[in-house]
PDB file of C-alpha atoms in Angstrom:
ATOM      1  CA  UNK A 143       0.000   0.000   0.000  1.00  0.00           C
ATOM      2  CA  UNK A 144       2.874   1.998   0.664  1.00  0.00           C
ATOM      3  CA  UNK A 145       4.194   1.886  -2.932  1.00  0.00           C
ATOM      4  CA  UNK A 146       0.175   3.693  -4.177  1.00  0.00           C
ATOM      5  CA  UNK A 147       1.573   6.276  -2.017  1.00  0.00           C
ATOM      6  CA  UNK A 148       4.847   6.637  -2.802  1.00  0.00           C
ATOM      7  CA  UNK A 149       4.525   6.548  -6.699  1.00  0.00           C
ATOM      8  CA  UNK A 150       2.160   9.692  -7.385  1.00  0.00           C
ATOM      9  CA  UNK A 151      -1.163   7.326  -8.368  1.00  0.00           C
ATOM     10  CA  UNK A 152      -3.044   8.087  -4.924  1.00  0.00           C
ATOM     11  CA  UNK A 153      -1.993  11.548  -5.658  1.00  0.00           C
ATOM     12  CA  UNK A 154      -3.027  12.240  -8.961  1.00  0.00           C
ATOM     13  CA  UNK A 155      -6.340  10.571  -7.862  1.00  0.00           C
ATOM     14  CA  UNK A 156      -6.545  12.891  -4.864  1.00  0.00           C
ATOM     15  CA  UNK A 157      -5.654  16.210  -7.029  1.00  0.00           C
ATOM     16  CA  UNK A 158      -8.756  14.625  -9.104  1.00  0.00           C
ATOM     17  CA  UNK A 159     -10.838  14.865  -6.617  1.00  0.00           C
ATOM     18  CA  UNK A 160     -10.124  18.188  -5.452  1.00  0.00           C
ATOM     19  CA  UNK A 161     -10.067  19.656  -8.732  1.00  0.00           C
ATOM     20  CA  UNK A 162     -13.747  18.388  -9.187  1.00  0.00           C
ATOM     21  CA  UNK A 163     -14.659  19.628  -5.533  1.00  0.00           C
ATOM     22  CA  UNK A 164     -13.371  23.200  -6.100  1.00  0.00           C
ATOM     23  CA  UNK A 165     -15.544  23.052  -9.522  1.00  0.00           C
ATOM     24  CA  UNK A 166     -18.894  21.953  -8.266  1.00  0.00           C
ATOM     25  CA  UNK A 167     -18.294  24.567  -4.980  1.00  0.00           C
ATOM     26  CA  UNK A 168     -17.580  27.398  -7.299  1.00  0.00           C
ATOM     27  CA  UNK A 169     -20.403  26.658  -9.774  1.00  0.00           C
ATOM     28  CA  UNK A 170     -22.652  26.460  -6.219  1.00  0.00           C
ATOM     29  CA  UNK A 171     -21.583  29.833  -5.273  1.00  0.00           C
ATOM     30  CA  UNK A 172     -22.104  31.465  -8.768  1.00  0.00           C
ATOM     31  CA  UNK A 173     -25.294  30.424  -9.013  1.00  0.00           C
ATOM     32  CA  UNK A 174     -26.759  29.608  -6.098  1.00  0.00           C
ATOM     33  CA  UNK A 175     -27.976  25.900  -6.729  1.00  0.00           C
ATOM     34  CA  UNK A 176     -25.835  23.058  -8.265  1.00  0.00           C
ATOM     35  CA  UNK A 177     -27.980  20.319 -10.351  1.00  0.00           C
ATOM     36  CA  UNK A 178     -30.562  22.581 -10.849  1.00  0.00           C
ATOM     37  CA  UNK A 179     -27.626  24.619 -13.035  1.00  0.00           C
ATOM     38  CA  UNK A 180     -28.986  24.630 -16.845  1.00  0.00           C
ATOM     39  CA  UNK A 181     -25.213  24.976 -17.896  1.00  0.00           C
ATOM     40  CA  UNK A 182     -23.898  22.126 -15.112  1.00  0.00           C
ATOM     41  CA  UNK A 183     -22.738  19.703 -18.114  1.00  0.00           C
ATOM     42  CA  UNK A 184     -21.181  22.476 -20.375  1.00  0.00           C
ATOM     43  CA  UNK A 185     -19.248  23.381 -17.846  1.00  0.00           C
ATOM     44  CA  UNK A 186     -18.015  20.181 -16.688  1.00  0.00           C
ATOM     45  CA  UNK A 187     -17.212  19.140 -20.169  1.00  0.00           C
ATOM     46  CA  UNK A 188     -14.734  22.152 -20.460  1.00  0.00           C
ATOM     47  CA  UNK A 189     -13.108  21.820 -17.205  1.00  0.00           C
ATOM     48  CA  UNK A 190     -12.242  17.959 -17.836  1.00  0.00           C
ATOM     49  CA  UNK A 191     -10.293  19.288 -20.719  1.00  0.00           C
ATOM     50  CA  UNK A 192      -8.170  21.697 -18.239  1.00  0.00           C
ATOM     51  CA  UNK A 193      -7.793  18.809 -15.894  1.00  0.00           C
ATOM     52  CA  UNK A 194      -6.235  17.169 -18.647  1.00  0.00           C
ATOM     53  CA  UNK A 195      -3.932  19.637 -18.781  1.00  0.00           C
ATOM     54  CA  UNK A 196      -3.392  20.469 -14.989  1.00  0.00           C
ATOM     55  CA  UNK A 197      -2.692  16.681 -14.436  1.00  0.00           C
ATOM     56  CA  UNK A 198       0.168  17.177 -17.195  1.00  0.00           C
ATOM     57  CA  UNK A 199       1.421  20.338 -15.446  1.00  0.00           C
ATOM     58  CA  UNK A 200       1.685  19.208 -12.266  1.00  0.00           C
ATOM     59  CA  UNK A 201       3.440  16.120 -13.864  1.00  0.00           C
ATOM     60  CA  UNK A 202       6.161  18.110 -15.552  1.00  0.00           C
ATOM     61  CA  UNK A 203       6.533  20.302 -12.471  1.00  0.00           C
ATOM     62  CA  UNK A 204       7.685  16.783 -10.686  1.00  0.00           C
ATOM     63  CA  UNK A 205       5.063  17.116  -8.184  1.00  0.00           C
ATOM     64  CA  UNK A 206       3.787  13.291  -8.190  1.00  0.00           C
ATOM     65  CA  UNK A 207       7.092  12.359  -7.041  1.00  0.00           C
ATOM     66  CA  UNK A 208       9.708  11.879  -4.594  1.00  0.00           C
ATOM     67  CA  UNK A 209      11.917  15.201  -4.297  1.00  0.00           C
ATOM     68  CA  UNK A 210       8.031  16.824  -4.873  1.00  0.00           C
ATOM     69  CA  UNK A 211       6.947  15.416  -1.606  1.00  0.00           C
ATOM     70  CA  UNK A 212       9.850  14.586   0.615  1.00  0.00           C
ATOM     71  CA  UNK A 213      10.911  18.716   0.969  1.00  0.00           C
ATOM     72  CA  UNK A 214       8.744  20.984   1.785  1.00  0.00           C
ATOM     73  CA  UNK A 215      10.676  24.173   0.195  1.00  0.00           C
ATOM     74  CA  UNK A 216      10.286  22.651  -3.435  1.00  0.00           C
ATOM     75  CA  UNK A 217       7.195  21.441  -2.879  1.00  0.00           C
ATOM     76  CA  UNK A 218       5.821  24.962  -2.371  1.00  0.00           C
ATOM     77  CA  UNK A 219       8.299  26.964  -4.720  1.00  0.00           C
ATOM     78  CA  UNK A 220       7.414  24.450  -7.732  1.00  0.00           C
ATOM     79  CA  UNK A 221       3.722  24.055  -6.537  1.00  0.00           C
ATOM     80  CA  UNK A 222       3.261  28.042  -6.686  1.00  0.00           C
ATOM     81  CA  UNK A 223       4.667  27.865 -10.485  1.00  0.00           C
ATOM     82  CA  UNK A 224       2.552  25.116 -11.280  1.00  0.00           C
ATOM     83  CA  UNK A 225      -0.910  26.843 -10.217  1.00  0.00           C
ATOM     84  CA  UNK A 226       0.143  29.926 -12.244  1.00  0.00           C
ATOM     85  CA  UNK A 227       1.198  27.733 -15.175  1.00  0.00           C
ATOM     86  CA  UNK A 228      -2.267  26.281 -14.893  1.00  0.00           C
ATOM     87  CA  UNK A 229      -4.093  29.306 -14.271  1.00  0.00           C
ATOM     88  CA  UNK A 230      -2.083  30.869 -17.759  1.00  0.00           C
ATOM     89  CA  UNK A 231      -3.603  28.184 -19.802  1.00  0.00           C
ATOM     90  CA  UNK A 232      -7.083  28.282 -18.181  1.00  0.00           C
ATOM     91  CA  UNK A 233      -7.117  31.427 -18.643  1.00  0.00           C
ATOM     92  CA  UNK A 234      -5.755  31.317 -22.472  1.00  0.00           C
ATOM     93  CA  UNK A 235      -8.759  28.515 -22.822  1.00  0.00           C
ATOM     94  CA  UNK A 236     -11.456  30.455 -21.836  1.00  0.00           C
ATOM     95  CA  UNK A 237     -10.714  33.187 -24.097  1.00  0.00           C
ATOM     96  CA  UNK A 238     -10.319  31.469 -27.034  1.00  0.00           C
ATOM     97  CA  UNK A 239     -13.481  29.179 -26.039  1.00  0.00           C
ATOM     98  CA  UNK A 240     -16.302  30.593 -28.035  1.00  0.00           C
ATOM     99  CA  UNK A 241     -19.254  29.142 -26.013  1.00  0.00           C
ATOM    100  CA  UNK A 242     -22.320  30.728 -24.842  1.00  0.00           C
ATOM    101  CA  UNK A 243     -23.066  28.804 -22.089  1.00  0.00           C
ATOM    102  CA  UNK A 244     -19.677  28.891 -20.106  1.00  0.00           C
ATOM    103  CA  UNK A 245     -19.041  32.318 -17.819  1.00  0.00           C
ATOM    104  CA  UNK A 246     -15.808  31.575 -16.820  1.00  0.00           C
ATOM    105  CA  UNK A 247     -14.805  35.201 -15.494  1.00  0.00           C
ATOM    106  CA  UNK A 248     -16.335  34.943 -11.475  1.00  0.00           C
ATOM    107  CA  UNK A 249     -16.750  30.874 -12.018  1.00  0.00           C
ATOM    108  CA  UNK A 250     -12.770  30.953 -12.997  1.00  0.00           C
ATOM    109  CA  UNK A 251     -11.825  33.201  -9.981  1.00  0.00           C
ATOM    110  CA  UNK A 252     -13.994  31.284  -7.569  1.00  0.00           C
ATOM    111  CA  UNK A 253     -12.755  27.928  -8.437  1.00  0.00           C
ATOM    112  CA  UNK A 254      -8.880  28.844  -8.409  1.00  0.00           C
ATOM    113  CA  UNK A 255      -9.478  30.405  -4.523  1.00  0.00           C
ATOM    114  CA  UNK A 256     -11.030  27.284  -3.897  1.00  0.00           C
ATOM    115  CA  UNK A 257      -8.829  24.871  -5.576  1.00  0.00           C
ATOM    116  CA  UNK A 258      -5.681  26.352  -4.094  1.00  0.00           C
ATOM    117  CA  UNK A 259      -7.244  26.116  -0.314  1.00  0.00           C
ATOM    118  CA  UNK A 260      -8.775  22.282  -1.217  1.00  0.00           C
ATOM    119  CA  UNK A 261      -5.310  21.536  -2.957  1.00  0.00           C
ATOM    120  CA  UNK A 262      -2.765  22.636  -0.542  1.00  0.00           C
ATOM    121  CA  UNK A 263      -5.312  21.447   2.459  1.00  0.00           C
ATOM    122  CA  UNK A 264      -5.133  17.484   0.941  1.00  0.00           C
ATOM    123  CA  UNK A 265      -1.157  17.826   0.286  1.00  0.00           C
ATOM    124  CA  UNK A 266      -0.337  18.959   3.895  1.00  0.00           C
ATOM    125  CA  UNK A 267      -2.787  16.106   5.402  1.00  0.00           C
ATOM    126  CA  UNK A 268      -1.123  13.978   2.712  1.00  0.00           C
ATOM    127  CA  UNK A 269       2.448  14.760   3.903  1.00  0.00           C
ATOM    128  CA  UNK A 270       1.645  15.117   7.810  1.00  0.00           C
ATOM    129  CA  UNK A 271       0.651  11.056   7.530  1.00  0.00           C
ATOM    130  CA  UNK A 272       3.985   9.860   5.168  1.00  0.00           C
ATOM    131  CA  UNK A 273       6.089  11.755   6.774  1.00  0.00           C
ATOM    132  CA  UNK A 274       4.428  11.203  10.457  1.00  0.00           C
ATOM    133  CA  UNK A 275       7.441   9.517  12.586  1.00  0.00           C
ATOM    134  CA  UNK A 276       5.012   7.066  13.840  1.00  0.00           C
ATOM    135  CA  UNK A 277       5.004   5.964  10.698  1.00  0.00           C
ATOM    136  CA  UNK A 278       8.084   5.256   9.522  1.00  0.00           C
ATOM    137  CA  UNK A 279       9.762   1.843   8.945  1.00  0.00           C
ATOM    138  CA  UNK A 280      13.077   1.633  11.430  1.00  0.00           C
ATOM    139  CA  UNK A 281      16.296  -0.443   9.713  1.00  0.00           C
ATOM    140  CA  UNK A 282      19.498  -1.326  11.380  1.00  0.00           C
ATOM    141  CA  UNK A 283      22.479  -1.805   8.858  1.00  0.00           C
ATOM    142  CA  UNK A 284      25.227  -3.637  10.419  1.00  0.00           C
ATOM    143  CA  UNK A 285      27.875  -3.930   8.108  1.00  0.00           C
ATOM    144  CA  UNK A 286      31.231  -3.252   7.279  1.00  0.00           C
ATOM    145  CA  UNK A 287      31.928  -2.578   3.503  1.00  0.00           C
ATOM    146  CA  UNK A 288      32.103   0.019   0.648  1.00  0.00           C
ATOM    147  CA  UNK A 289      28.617  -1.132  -0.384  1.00  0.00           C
ATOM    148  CA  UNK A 290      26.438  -0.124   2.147  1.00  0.00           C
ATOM    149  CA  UNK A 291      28.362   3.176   2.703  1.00  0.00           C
ATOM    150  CA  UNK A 292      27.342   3.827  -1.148  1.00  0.00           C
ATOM    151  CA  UNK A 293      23.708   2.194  -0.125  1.00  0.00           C
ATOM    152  CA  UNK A 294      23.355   4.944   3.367  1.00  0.00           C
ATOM    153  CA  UNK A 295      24.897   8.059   1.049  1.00  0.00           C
ATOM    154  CA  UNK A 296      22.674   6.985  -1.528  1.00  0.00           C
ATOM    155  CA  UNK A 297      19.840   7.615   0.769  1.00  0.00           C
ATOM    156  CA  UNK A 298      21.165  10.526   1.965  1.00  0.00           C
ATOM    157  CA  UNK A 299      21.306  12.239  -1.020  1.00  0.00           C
ATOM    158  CA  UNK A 300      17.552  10.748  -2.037  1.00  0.00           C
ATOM    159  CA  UNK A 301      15.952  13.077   0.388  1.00  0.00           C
ATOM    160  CA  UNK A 302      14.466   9.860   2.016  1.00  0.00           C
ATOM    161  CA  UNK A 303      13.141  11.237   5.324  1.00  0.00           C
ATOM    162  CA  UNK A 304      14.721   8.201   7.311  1.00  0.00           C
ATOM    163  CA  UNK A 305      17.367   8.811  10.049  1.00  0.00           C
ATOM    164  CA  UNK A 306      20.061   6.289   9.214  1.00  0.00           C
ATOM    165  CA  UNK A 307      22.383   4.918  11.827  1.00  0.00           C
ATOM    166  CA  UNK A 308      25.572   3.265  10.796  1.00  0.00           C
ATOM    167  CA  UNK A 309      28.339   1.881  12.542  1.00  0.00           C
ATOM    168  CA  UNK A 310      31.495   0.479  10.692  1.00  0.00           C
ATOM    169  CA  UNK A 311      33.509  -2.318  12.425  1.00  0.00           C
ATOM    170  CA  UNK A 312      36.909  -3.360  10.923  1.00  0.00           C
TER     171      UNK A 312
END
């Protein structure tokens, strides 16, 4: 179960989720009601195209994996480009969309507000319980060769959040 969590899957599924929560909240506070919204399906239709392409930015911004989760300084310095990134081409969609039914202006402001708070809410819970020392798996390395110095520098320089203990008898 570990591995869903440590590969970017449960993630991407979570950032899913979110994105579709901060949709459906801002269309609810545009317009007051949510299924009885006339334009409910246009809009959905246009925003799964964006999440197509906000699942591809926050790919390319490395955000589904390790160094993207284990520190917290490029997790928010490369999660504050990758919002802005998105917003540019949600932004440059809705302009060049020629459809009647979508207002994106106050829906678009709304659901960015909303997605940000949702977003960055999940990915601290998300990181409090990986990282959470309770959690952690403990290792002893007893050993006494070249190998497993290469093996505890190697996850050293991983940004594995482990505390490694060595102790080299000759």
């Amino acid at each position: 179960m570990f591995a869903l969590f440590k590969n970017g899957i449960f993630l991407a599924i979570m950032d899913t989720v979110a994105y579709y929560g901060a949709l459906f909240t801002a269309i609810f506070l545009r317009s007051g009601t949510l299924f009885g919204y006339p334009y409910l399906a246009d809009h959905v239709i246009h925003f799964s195209i964006l999440l197509l392409f906000f699942l591809v930015v926050f790919f390319s911004f490395r955000l589904y994996e390790s160094p993207g989760l284990a520190s917290f300084g490029y997790f928010l310095k490369y999660s504050l480009s990758a919002l802005f990134f998105f917003g540019v081409i949600a932004i440059l969609y809705f302009y060049f969309l020629s459809s009647q039914f979508v207002s994106p202006k106050i829906l678009l402001a709304y659901f960015f507000i909303i997605l940000a708070g949702i977003w960055y809410g999940l990915r601290f819970l998300y990181r409090m319980l990986l990282f959470a020392p309770h959690l952690r798996e403990k290792m002893a390395l007893i050993a006494g060769d070249e190998k497993s110095l290469k093996f505890v520098n190697d996850i050293g320089e991983a940004r594995i959040p482990a505390r490694v203990a060595c102790e080299y008898y000759f």
